[in-house]
PDB file of C-alpha atoms and ligand atoms in Angstrom:
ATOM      1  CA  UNK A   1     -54.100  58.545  46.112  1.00  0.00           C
ATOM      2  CA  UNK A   2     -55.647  57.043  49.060  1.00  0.00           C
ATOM      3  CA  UNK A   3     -54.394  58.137  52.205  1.00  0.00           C
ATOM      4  CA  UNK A   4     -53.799  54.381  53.260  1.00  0.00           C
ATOM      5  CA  UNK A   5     -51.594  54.000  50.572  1.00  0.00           C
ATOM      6  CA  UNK A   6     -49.874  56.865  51.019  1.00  0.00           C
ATOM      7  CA  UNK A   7     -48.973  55.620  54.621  1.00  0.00           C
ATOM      8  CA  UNK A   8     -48.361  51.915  53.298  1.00  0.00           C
ATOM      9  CA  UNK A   9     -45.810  53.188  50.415  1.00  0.00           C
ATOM     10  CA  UNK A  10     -43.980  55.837  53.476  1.00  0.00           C
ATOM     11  CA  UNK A  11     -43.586  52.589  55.739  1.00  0.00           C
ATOM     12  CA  UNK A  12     -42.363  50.694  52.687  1.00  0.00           C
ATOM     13  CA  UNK A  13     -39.893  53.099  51.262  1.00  0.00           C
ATOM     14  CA  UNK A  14     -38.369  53.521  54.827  1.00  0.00           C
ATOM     15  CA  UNK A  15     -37.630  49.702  55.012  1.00  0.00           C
ATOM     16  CA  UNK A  16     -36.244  49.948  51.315  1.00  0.00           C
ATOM     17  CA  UNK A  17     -34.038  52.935  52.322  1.00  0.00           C
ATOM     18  CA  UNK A  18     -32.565  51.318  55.117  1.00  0.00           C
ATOM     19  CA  UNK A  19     -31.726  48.132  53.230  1.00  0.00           C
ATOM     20  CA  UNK A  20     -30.238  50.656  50.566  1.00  0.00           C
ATOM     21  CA  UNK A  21     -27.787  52.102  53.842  1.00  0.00           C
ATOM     22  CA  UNK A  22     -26.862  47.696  54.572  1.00  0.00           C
ATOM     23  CA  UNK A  23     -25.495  47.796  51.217  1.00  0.00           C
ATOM     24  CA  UNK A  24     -23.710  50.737  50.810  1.00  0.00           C
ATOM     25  CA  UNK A  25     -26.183  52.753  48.519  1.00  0.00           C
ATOM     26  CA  UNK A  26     -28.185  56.306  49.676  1.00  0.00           C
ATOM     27  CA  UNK A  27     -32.317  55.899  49.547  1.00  0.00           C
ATOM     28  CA  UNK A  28     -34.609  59.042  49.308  1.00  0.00           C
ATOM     29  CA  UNK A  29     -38.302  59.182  49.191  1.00  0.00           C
ATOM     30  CA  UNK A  30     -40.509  61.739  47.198  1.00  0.00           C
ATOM     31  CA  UNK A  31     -43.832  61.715  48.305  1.00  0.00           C
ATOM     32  CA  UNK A  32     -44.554  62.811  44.725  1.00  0.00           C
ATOM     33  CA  UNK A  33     -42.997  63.351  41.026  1.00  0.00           C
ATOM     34  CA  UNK A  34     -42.714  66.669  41.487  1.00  0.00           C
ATOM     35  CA  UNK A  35     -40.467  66.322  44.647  1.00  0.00           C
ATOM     36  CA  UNK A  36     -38.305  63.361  42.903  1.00  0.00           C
ATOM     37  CA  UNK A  37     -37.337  65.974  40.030  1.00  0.00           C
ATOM     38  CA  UNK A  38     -36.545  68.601  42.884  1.00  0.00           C
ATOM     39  CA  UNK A  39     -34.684  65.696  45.076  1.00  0.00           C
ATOM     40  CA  UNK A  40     -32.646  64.740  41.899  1.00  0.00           C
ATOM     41  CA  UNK A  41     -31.674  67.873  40.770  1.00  0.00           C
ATOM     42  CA  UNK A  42     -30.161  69.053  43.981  1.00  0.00           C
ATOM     43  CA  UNK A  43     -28.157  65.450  43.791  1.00  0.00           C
ATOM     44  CA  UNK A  44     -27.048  66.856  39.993  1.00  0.00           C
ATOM     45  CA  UNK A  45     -24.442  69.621  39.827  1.00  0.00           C
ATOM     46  CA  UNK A  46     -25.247  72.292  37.111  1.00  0.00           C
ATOM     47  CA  UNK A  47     -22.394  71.302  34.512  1.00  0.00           C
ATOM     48  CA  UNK A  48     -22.620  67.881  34.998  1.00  0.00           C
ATOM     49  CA  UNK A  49     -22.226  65.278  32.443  1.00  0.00           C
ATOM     50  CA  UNK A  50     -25.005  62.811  32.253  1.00  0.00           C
ATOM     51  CA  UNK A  51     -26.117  59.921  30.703  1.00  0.00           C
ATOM     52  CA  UNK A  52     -28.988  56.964  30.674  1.00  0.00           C
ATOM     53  CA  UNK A  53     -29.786  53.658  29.458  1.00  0.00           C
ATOM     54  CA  UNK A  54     -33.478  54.006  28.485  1.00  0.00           C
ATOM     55  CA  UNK A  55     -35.924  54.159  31.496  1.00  0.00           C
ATOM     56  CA  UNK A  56     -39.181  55.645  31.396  1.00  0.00           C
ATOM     57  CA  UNK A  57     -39.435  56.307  34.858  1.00  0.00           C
ATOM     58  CA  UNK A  58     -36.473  58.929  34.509  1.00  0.00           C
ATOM     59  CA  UNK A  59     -38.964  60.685  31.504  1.00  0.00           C
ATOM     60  CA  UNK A  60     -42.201  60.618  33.855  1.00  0.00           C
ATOM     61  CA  UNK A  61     -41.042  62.696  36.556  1.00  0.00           C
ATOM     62  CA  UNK A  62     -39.495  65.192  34.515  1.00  0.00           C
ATOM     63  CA  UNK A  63     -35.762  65.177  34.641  1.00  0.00           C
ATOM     64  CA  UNK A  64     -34.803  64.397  31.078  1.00  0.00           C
ATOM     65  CA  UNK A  65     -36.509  67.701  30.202  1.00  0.00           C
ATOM     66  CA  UNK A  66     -35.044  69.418  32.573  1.00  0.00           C
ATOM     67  CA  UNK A  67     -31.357  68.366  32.530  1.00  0.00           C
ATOM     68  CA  UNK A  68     -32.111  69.052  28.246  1.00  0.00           C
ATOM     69  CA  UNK A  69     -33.358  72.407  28.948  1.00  0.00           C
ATOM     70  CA  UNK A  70     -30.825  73.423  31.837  1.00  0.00           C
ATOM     71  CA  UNK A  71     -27.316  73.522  32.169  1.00  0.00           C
ATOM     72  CA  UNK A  72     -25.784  70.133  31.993  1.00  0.00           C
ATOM     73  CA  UNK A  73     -24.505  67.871  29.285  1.00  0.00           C
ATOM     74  CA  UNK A  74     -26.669  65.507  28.604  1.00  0.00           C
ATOM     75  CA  UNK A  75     -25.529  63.019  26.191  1.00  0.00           C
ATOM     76  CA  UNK A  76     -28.414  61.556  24.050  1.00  0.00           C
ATOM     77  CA  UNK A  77     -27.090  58.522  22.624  1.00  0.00           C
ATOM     78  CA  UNK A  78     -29.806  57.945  20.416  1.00  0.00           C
ATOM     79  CA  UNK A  79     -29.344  61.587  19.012  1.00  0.00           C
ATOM     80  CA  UNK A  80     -25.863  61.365  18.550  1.00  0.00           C
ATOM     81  CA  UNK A  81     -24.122  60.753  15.258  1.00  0.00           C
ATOM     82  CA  UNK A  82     -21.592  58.175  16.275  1.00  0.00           C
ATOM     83  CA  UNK A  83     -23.595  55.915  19.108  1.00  0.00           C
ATOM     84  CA  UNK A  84     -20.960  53.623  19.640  1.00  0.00           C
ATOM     85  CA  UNK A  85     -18.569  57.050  20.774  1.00  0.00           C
ATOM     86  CA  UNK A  86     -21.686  57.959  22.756  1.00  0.00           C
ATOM     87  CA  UNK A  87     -22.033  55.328  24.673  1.00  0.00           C
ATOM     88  CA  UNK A  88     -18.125  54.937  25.311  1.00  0.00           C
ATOM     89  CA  UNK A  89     -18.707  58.208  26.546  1.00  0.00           C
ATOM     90  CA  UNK A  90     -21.196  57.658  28.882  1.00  0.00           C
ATOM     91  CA  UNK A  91     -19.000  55.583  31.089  1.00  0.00           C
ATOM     92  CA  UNK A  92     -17.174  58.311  32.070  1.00  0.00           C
ATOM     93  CA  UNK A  93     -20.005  60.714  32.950  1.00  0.00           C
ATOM     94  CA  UNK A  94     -20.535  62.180  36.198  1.00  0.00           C
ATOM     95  CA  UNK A  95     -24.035  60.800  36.593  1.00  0.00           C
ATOM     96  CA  UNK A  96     -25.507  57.634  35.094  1.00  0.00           C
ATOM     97  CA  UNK A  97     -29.644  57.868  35.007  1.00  0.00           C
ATOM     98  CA  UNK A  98     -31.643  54.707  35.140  1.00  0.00           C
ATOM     99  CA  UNK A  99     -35.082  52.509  36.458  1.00  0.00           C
ATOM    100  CA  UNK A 100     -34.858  49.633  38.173  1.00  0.00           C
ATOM    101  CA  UNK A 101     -36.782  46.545  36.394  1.00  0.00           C
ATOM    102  CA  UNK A 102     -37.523  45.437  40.349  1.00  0.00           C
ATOM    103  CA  UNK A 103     -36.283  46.323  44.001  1.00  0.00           C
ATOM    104  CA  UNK A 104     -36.156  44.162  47.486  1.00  0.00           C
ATOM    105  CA  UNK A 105     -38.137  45.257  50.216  1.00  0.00           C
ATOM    106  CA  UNK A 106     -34.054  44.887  51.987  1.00  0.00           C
ATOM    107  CA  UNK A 107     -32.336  46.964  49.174  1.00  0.00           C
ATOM    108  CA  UNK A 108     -31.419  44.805  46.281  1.00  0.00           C
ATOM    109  CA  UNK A 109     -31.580  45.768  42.739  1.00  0.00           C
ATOM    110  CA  UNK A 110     -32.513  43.663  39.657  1.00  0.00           C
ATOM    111  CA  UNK A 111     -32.050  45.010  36.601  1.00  0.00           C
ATOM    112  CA  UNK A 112     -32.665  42.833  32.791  1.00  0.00           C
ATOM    113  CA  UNK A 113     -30.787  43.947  29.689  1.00  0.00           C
ATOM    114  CA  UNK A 114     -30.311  42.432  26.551  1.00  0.00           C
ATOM    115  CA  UNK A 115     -27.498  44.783  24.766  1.00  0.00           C
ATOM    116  CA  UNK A 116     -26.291  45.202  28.240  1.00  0.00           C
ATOM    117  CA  UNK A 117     -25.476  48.555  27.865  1.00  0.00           C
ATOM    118  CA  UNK A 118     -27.081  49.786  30.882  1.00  0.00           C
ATOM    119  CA  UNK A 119     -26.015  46.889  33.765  1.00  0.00           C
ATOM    120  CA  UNK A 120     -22.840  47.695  32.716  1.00  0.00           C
ATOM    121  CA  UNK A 121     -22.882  51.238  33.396  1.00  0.00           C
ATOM    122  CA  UNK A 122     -24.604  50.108  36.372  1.00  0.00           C
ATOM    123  CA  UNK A 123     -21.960  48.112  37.596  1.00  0.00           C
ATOM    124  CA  UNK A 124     -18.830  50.305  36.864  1.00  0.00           C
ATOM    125  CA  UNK A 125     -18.043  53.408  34.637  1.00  0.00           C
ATOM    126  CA  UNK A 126     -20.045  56.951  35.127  1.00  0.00           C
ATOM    127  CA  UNK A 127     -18.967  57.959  38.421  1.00  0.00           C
ATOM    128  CA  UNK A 128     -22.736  58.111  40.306  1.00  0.00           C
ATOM    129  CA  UNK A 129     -25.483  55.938  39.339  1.00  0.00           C
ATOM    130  CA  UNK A 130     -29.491  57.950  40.267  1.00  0.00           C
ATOM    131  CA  UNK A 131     -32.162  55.302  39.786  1.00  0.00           C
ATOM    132  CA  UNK A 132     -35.855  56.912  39.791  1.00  0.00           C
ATOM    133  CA  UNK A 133     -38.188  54.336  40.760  1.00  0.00           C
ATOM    134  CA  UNK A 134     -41.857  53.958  41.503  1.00  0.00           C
ATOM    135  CA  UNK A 135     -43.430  52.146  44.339  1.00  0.00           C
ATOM    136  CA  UNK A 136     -45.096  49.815  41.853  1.00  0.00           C
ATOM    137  CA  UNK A 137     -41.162  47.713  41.312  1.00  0.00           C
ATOM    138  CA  UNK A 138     -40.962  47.319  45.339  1.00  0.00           C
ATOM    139  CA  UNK A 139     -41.226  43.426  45.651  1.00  0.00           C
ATOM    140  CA  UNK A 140     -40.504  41.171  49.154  1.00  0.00           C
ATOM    141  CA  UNK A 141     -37.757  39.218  48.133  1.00  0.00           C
ATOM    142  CA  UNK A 142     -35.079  38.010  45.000  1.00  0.00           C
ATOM    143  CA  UNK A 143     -37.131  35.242  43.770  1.00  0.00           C
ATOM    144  CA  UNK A 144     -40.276  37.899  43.473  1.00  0.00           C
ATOM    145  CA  UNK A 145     -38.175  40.539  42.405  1.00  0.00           C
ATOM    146  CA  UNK A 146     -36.599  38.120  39.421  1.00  0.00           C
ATOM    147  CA  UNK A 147     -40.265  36.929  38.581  1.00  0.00           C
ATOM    148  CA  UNK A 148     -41.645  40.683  38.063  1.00  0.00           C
ATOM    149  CA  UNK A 149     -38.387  41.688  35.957  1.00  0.00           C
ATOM    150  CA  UNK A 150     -39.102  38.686  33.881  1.00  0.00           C
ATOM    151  CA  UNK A 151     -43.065  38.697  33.947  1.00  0.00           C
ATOM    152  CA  UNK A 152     -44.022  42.721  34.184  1.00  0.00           C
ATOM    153  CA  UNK A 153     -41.087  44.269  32.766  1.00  0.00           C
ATOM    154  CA  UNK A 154     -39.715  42.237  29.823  1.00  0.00           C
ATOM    155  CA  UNK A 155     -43.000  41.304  28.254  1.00  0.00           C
ATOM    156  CA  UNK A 156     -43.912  45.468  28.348  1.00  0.00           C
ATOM    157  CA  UNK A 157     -40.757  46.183  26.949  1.00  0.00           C
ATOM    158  CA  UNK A 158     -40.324  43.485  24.441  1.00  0.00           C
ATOM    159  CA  UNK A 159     -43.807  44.783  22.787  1.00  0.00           C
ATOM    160  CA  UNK A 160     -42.722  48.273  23.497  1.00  0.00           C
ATOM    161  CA  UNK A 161     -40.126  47.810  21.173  1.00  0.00           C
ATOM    162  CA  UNK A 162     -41.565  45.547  18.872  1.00  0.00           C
ATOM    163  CA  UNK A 163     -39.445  42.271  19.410  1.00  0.00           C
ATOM    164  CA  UNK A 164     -40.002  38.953  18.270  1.00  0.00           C
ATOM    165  CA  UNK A 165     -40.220  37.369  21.534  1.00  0.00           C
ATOM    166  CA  UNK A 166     -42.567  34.890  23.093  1.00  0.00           C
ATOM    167  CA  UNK A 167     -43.327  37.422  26.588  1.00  0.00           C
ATOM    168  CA  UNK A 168     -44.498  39.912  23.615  1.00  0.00           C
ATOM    169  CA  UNK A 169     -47.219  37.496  22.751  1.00  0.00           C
ATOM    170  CA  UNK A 170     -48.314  35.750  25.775  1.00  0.00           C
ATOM    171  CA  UNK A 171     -47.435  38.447  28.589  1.00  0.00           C
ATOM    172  CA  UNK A 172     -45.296  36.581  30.254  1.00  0.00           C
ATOM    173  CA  UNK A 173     -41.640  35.031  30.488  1.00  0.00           C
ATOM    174  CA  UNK A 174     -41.478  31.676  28.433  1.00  0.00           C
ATOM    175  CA  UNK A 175     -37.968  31.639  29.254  1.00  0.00           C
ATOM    176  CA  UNK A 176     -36.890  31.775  25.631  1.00  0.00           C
ATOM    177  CA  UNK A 177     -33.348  31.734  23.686  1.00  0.00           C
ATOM    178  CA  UNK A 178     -35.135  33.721  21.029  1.00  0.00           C
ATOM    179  CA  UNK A 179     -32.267  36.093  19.095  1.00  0.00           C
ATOM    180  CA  UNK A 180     -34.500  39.223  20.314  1.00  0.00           C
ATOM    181  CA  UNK A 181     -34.517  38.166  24.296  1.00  0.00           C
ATOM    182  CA  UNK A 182     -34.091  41.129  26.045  1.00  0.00           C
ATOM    183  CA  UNK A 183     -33.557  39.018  29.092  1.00  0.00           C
ATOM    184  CA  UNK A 184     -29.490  38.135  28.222  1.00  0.00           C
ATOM    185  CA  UNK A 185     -27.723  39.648  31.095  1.00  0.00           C
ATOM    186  CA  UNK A 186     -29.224  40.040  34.527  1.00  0.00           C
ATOM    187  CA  UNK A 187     -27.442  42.577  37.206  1.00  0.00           C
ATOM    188  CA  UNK A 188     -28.043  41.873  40.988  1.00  0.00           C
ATOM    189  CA  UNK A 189     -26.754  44.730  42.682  1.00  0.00           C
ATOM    190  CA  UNK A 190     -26.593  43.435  46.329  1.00  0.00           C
ATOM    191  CA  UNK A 191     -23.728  45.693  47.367  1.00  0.00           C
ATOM    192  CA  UNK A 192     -21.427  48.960  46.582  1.00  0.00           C
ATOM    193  CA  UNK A 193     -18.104  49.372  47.351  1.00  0.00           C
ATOM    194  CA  UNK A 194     -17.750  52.696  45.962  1.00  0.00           C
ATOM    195  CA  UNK A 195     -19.425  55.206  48.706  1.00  0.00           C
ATOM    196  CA  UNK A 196     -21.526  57.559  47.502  1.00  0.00           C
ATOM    197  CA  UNK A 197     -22.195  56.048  43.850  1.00  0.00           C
ATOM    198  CA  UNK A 198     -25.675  54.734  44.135  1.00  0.00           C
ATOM    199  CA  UNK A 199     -28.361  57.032  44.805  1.00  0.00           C
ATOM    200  CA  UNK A 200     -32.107  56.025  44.582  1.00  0.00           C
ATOM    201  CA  UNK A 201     -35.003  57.799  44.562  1.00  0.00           C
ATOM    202  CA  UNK A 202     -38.155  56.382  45.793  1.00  0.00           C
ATOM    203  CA  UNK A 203     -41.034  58.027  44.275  1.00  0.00           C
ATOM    204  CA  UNK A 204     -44.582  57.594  46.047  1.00  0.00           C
ATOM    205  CA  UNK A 205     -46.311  56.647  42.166  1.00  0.00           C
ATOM    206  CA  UNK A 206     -46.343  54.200  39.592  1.00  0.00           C
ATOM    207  CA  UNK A 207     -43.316  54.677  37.083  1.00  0.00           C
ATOM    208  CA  UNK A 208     -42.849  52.714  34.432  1.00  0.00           C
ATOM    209  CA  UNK A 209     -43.261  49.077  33.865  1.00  0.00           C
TER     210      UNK A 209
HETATM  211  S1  LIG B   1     -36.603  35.239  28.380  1.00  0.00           S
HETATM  212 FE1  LIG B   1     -37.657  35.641  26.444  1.00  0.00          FE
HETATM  213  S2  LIG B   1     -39.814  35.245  26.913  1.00  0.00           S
HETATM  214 FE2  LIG B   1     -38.770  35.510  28.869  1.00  0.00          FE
HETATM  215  S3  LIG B   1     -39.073  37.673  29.352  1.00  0.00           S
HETATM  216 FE3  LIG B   1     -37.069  37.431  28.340  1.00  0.00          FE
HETATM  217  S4  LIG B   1     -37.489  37.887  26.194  1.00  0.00           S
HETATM  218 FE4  LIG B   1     -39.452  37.441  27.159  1.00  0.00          FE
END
């Protein structure tokens, strides 16, 4: 990576991390994906209980494989017989794992969900939330921050998972009431009141979408 870049996405992460602090929430930065997965399992407990709502970022740096291969329970909800029980369960795990769809330069979250699975969990249940997220979702305000969750993210995941939506076609948000949006609940997570429940890592890459 050029070493501009590298400086830029430092400067940038340190403004994001102390927007996270405003709010409530705990900011780290990796300067790479190896030191996210170290940084995120020294914020996981061996033994702990964890869960995630999909999030690709969480895959790319390592730390499903891990917390599969180590020792932690790691509920897989799409591996588990009775999904609905698994996902009840995840909302009382110690550690909820999840992307952002976008981030504010001052510390808010975005995140897009059609089942709504995961902004719930986001909002209240497992008892810490660790958000792995790439440089790439940083973006100066709300109003940008909406635009790429609708624009970037929804269009890649609609055709990621082969929905009948317009974004999937025309790569980007047509703003439609189609019965496979993805786009029916939207979490703004501008505060915390629990201390100590959201942790993000920063991760100097792109993750995700
Ligand atoms: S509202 Fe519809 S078109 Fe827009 S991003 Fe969501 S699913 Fe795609």
């Amino acid at each position: 990576m050029n070493e501009n870049i590298i400086i830029r996405n430092e400067k940038l992460a340190q403004k994001v991390i102390k927007g996270l602090e405003s709010r409530n929430m705990t900011g780290y930065y990796a300067a790479s994906k190896e030191e996210a997965l170290k940084l995120a399992l020294d914020l996981i407990p061996e033994g702990s209980s964890v869960t995630m709502g999909g999030g690709m970022s969480v895959h790319e740096i390592g730390l499903v494989k891990a917390l599969v291969e180590g020792n932690y329970r790691f509920i897989d909800r799409d591996k588990e017989e009775d999904k609905r029980a698994a996902m009840l369960a995840g909302y009382d795990a110690d550690f909820f794992l999840a992307s952002c769809n976008a981030v504010t330069e001052d510390g808010i979250l975005i995140n897009i969900d059609g089942n709504a699975n995961r902004v719930s969990a986001i909002a209240q249940g497992p008892k810490k939330v660790l958000f792995i997220v790439g440089m790439n979702k940083i973006c100066p305000d709300v109003d940008a921050a909406m635009k790429r969750a609708r624009n970037v993210a929804a269009p890649v995941n609609a055709q990621r998972f082969g929905l009948n939506t317009p974004c999937s076609k025309t790569g980007s948000c047509m703003d439609c009431k189609s019965p496979d949006t993805i786009c029916c609940q939207f979490l703004m997570t501008r505060y915390s009141r629990h201390e100590g429940r959201i942790h993000l890592i920063l991760v100097n890459d792109d993750l995700g979408f």
